[in-house]
Amino acid sequence: MATNKLKPKFCDNAPPGNHFDGEGMYLMVTPAGKKYWRMQCRVNGKRKLLAFGPYPKVSLAQAREERRKVQALVRDGIDPVEQARQQKADRIAADRELVREAGNTFEQIARRLHASKEGKTTEDTRNRMLRQFEIHVFPEIGHKSLPEIEGKELMALFRGVADKTNHGRRMTYMARQLCQWSAEVYDYRHVEDINFTLNPCRVIIKHLPAHDTKHMARIRFHDLGKFINALDSVYMRYKR
């Protein structure tokens, strides 16, 4: 099978379609003119499709070098897709460890916020914030850095809390409270680092379910006299 069939000039002006360079690698051109490198290969009898990136950001020569690396892995029985996935997971784990060591995970910043509130609010309020974070938020995103947390992830978290029930009522108030507290975490990080300006919670709270406050029953004005007379009656019976 012939290889290295493509030329840089052709790649620059290639029409829509798949244009093969050989050994499974080809330049995919979309109807909109976007160009991407792809490669098909088989590992242990299973067909794999790999992506090397867009052209011309990834040049023809660079794509061929990636093909060479993939072929070397396949010869050794290594799945290049699984290896790439593992390498990405390792990078994320390493990045998170650096964030943890720097003290910049969501949980670490939230705990510093909790400490900073000492003497500025009641202990019950301060500790309630931390406890609710420990129950609902830290298990989901506590290990992540703030830039790593996506807005849709926060929205799903808070809506998930809102959909829970407590004594038969939806926890919409707690969901909004958690969002407000989380906004304080982002603001506190800005206090620590003026260059940090991200705070998706300020927008998210506008799209959370509204809290339906259930007020206690009240006495209408024209029934007030009857109510007072009834109280007097009970009081007089009690005195006897």
Short mmCIF file of C-alpha atoms in Angstrom, two decimals:
data_model
loop_
_atom_site.label_atom_id
_atom_site.label_comp_id
_atom_site.label_asym_id
_atom_site.label_seq_id
_atom_site.Cartn_x
_atom_site.Cartn_y
_atom_site.Cartn_z
CA MET A 1 0.00 0.00 0.00
CA ALA A 2 1.40 3.36 -1.01
CA THR A 3 2.14 5.89 1.72
CA ASN A 4 2.82 9.63 1.86
CA LYS A 5 0.43 10.27 -1.03
CA LEU A 6 -0.65 13.74 0.08
CA LYS A 7 1.19 16.99 -0.61
CA PRO A 8 1.06 20.15 1.56
CA LYS A 9 -0.29 22.23 -1.33
CA PHE A 10 -3.10 19.74 -1.90
CA CYS A 11 -3.94 19.77 1.81
CA ASP A 12 -4.23 23.55 1.70
CA ASN A 13 -6.88 23.39 -1.03
CA ALA A 14 -8.41 19.94 -0.48
CA PRO A 15 -12.14 19.69 -1.30
CA PRO A 16 -14.68 18.13 1.11
CA GLY A 17 -14.18 14.40 1.63
CA ASN A 18 -11.64 11.96 3.03
CA HIS A 19 -8.18 12.18 1.44
CA PHE A 20 -5.91 9.26 2.31
CA ASP A 21 -2.18 9.54 2.86
CA GLY A 22 -1.71 5.81 3.36
CA GLU A 23 -1.54 3.27 6.21
CA GLY A 24 -4.93 4.31 7.53
CA MET A 25 -4.26 8.05 7.88
CA TYR A 26 -6.39 10.58 6.03
CA LEU A 27 -7.34 14.24 5.94
CA MET A 28 -11.05 14.68 6.59
CA VAL A 29 -12.50 17.85 5.06
CA THR A 30 -16.02 18.86 6.11
CA PRO A 31 -18.55 20.57 3.79
CA ALA A 32 -17.79 23.79 5.70
CA GLY A 33 -14.09 23.45 4.81
CA LYS A 34 -12.82 22.41 8.26
CA LYS A 35 -9.92 19.95 8.07
CA TYR A 36 -8.98 17.23 10.57
CA TRP A 37 -6.45 14.42 10.67
CA ARG A 38 -7.84 10.93 11.29
CA MET A 39 -6.33 7.46 11.37
CA GLN A 40 -7.91 4.02 11.31
CA CYS A 41 -6.11 1.01 12.75
CA ARG A 42 -6.77 -2.37 14.34
CA VAL A 43 -5.60 -3.42 17.79
CA ASN A 44 -6.18 -7.02 18.88
CA GLY A 45 -8.77 -7.39 16.13
CA LYS A 46 -10.70 -4.27 17.13
CA ARG A 47 -11.06 -1.26 14.82
CA LYS A 48 -9.92 2.05 16.28
CA LEU A 49 -10.33 5.60 15.01
CA LEU A 50 -7.80 8.19 16.17
CA ALA A 51 -7.73 11.97 15.87
CA PHE A 52 -4.46 13.87 15.45
CA GLY A 53 -5.93 17.38 15.46
CA PRO A 54 -6.94 20.03 12.92
CA TYR A 55 -5.05 21.04 9.80
CA PRO A 56 -3.03 23.24 9.37
CA LYS A 57 -2.44 23.52 13.14
CA VAL A 58 -1.13 19.97 12.87
CA SER A 59 0.95 19.89 9.70
CA LEU A 60 1.22 17.00 7.26
CA ALA A 61 4.67 16.14 8.61
CA GLN A 62 3.43 16.19 12.20
CA ALA A 63 0.46 13.98 11.35
CA ARG A 64 2.80 11.46 9.73
CA GLU A 65 4.95 11.44 12.87
CA GLU A 66 1.85 10.70 14.94
CA ARG A 67 1.02 7.86 12.56
CA ARG A 68 4.52 6.44 13.05
CA LYS A 69 4.08 6.51 16.85
CA VAL A 70 0.71 4.78 16.61
CA GLN A 71 2.11 2.05 14.38
CA ALA A 72 4.91 1.41 16.89
CA LEU A 73 2.37 1.02 19.70
CA VAL A 74 0.17 -1.31 17.65
CA ARG A 75 3.17 -3.52 16.85
CA ASP A 76 3.72 -3.88 20.60
CA GLY A 77 0.07 -4.77 21.18
CA ILE A 78 -0.69 -1.46 22.91
CA ASP A 79 -4.04 0.23 22.32
CA PRO A 80 -3.20 3.85 21.39
CA VAL A 81 -6.70 5.06 22.33
CA GLU A 82 -6.49 3.56 25.81
CA GLN A 83 -2.96 4.86 26.25
CA ALA A 84 -4.05 8.40 25.30
CA ARG A 85 -6.99 8.15 27.71
CA GLN A 86 -4.70 6.98 30.52
CA GLN A 87 -2.17 9.71 29.82
CA LYS A 88 -4.95 12.32 30.00
CA ALA A 89 -6.18 10.87 33.29
CA ASP A 90 -2.64 10.94 34.67
CA ARG A 91 -2.23 14.60 33.65
CA ILE A 92 -5.52 15.54 35.33
CA ALA A 93 -4.51 13.69 38.49
CA ALA A 94 -1.12 15.42 38.52
CA ASP A 95 -2.73 18.83 37.98
CA ARG A 96 -5.19 18.19 40.82
CA GLU A 97 -2.35 17.21 43.11
CA LEU A 98 -0.60 20.49 42.35
CA VAL A 99 -3.84 22.36 43.07
CA ARG A 100 -4.25 20.47 46.35
CA GLU A 101 -0.68 21.21 47.39
CA ALA A 102 -1.23 24.90 46.61
CA GLY A 103 -4.37 24.88 48.78
CA ASN A 104 -6.66 25.87 45.92
CA THR A 105 -9.30 23.15 45.76
CA PHE A 106 -12.92 24.17 46.28
CA GLU A 107 -12.98 22.45 49.66
CA GLN A 108 -9.75 24.08 50.86
CA ILE A 109 -10.95 27.56 49.88
CA ALA A 110 -14.38 26.91 51.43
CA ARG A 111 -12.76 25.91 54.72
CA ARG A 112 -10.69 29.09 54.69
CA LEU A 113 -13.89 31.05 54.07
CA HIS A 114 -15.46 29.26 57.04
CA ALA A 115 -12.50 30.21 59.24
CA SER A 116 -12.63 33.83 58.06
CA LYS A 117 -16.24 34.13 59.23
CA GLU A 118 -15.32 33.53 62.87
CA GLY A 119 -16.56 36.43 64.97
CA LYS A 120 -18.38 37.96 61.98
CA THR A 121 -21.48 35.79 62.12
CA THR A 122 -23.03 33.34 64.56
CA GLU A 123 -21.33 30.00 65.10
CA ASP A 124 -24.55 28.22 64.13
CA THR A 125 -24.67 30.00 60.76
CA ARG A 126 -20.97 29.50 60.11
CA ASN A 127 -20.99 25.81 60.98
CA ARG A 128 -24.25 25.20 59.14
CA MET A 129 -22.60 26.41 55.93
CA LEU A 130 -19.66 24.04 56.39
CA ARG A 131 -21.86 21.09 57.32
CA GLN A 132 -24.09 21.51 54.25
CA PHE A 133 -20.99 21.81 52.05
CA GLU A 134 -19.72 18.55 53.54
CA ILE A 135 -23.02 16.81 52.82
CA HIS A 136 -23.89 18.13 49.36
CA VAL A 137 -20.92 19.83 47.70
CA PHE A 138 -17.52 18.51 48.80
CA PRO A 139 -18.21 14.90 47.68
CA GLU A 140 -18.95 16.17 44.15
CA ILE A 141 -16.52 19.03 43.48
CA GLY A 142 -14.48 19.53 46.64
CA HIS A 143 -11.33 18.06 45.09
CA LYS A 144 -11.40 20.33 42.02
CA SER A 145 -9.89 23.75 41.41
CA LEU A 146 -12.40 26.54 40.77
CA PRO A 147 -11.46 27.00 37.07
CA GLU A 148 -11.90 23.24 36.58
CA ILE A 149 -15.54 23.31 37.74
CA GLU A 150 -17.93 23.91 34.83
CA GLY A 151 -21.06 26.00 35.18
CA LYS A 152 -23.26 23.13 33.98
CA GLU A 153 -21.71 20.93 36.68
CA LEU A 154 -22.67 23.43 39.38
CA MET A 155 -26.16 23.83 37.91
CA ALA A 156 -26.70 20.06 37.97
CA LEU A 157 -25.44 19.87 41.55
CA PHE A 158 -27.74 22.60 42.88
CA ARG A 159 -30.75 21.37 40.90
CA GLY A 160 -30.10 17.90 42.25
CA VAL A 161 -30.32 19.28 45.78
CA ALA A 162 -33.50 21.21 44.90
CA ASP A 163 -35.13 17.98 43.70
CA LYS A 164 -34.49 16.23 47.01
CA THR A 165 -37.16 16.30 49.70
CA ASN A 166 -37.03 16.97 53.42
CA HIS A 167 -40.16 16.19 55.42
CA GLY A 168 -42.07 15.99 52.16
CA ARG A 169 -40.96 19.37 50.81
CA ARG A 170 -38.48 20.07 48.01
CA MET A 171 -35.14 21.44 49.17
CA THR A 172 -35.24 24.51 46.94
CA TYR A 173 -34.22 26.81 49.78
CA MET A 174 -31.13 24.72 50.56
CA ALA A 175 -30.18 24.61 46.86
CA ARG A 176 -30.26 28.39 46.63
CA GLN A 177 -28.43 28.73 49.95
CA LEU A 178 -25.65 26.41 48.74
CA CYS A 179 -25.36 28.44 45.55
CA GLN A 180 -25.04 31.66 47.55
CA TRP A 181 -22.42 30.14 49.82
CA SER A 182 -20.54 28.81 46.79
CA ALA A 183 -20.56 32.32 45.32
CA GLU A 184 -18.87 33.43 48.54
CA VAL A 185 -16.18 30.79 47.98
CA TYR A 186 -15.45 32.24 44.54
CA ASP A 187 -15.46 35.77 45.97
CA TYR A 188 -13.08 34.73 48.74
CA ARG A 189 -10.68 33.35 46.15
CA HIS A 190 -10.79 36.75 44.43
CA VAL A 191 -9.82 38.34 47.76
CA GLU A 192 -6.81 36.01 47.88
CA ASP A 193 -5.92 36.56 44.22
CA ILE A 194 -7.19 39.74 42.58
CA ASN A 195 -6.58 38.21 39.12
CA PHE A 196 -9.20 35.53 39.81
CA THR A 197 -12.56 36.94 38.68
CA LEU A 198 -14.60 33.80 37.87
CA ASN A 199 -17.93 33.40 39.68
CA PRO A 200 -20.58 31.41 37.77
CA CYS A 201 -22.78 31.09 40.87
CA ARG A 202 -23.89 34.72 40.52
CA VAL A 203 -25.59 33.77 37.25
CA ILE A 204 -26.65 30.23 38.18
CA ILE A 205 -28.76 31.32 41.15
CA LYS A 206 -31.03 33.24 38.77
CA HIS A 207 -31.95 29.97 37.07
CA LEU A 208 -32.57 27.79 40.13
CA PRO A 209 -36.13 26.87 41.16
CA ALA A 210 -37.71 29.55 43.34
CA HIS A 211 -38.33 28.69 46.97
CA ASP A 212 -42.02 28.36 47.79
CA THR A 213 -42.32 29.76 51.30
CA LYS A 214 -45.17 28.25 53.28
CA HIS A 215 -46.49 30.83 55.74
CA MET A 216 -48.26 29.98 58.98
CA ALA A 217 -52.03 30.37 58.98
CA ARG A 218 -53.17 33.84 60.07
CA ILE A 219 -56.32 35.26 61.60
CA ARG A 220 -58.42 37.60 59.53
CA PHE A 221 -59.15 40.96 61.14
CA HIS A 222 -62.91 40.41 61.41
CA ASP A 223 -62.28 37.12 63.24
CA LEU A 224 -59.93 38.68 65.78
CA GLY A 225 -62.68 39.47 68.32
CA LYS A 226 -63.90 35.87 68.30
CA PHE A 227 -60.33 34.64 68.78
CA ILE A 228 -59.76 36.92 71.80
CA ASN A 229 -63.06 35.86 73.36
CA ALA A 230 -62.11 32.22 72.87
CA LEU A 231 -58.76 32.81 74.55
CA ASP A 232 -60.47 34.54 77.47
CA SER A 233 -62.83 31.62 77.80
CA VAL A 234 -59.97 29.12 77.93
CA TYR A 235 -58.12 31.33 80.42
CA MET A 236 -61.13 31.57 82.75
CA ARG A 237 -61.66 27.81 82.69
CA TYR A 238 -57.98 27.31 83.48
CA LYS A 239 -58.18 29.69 86.51
CA ARG A 240 -61.01 27.68 88.01
#
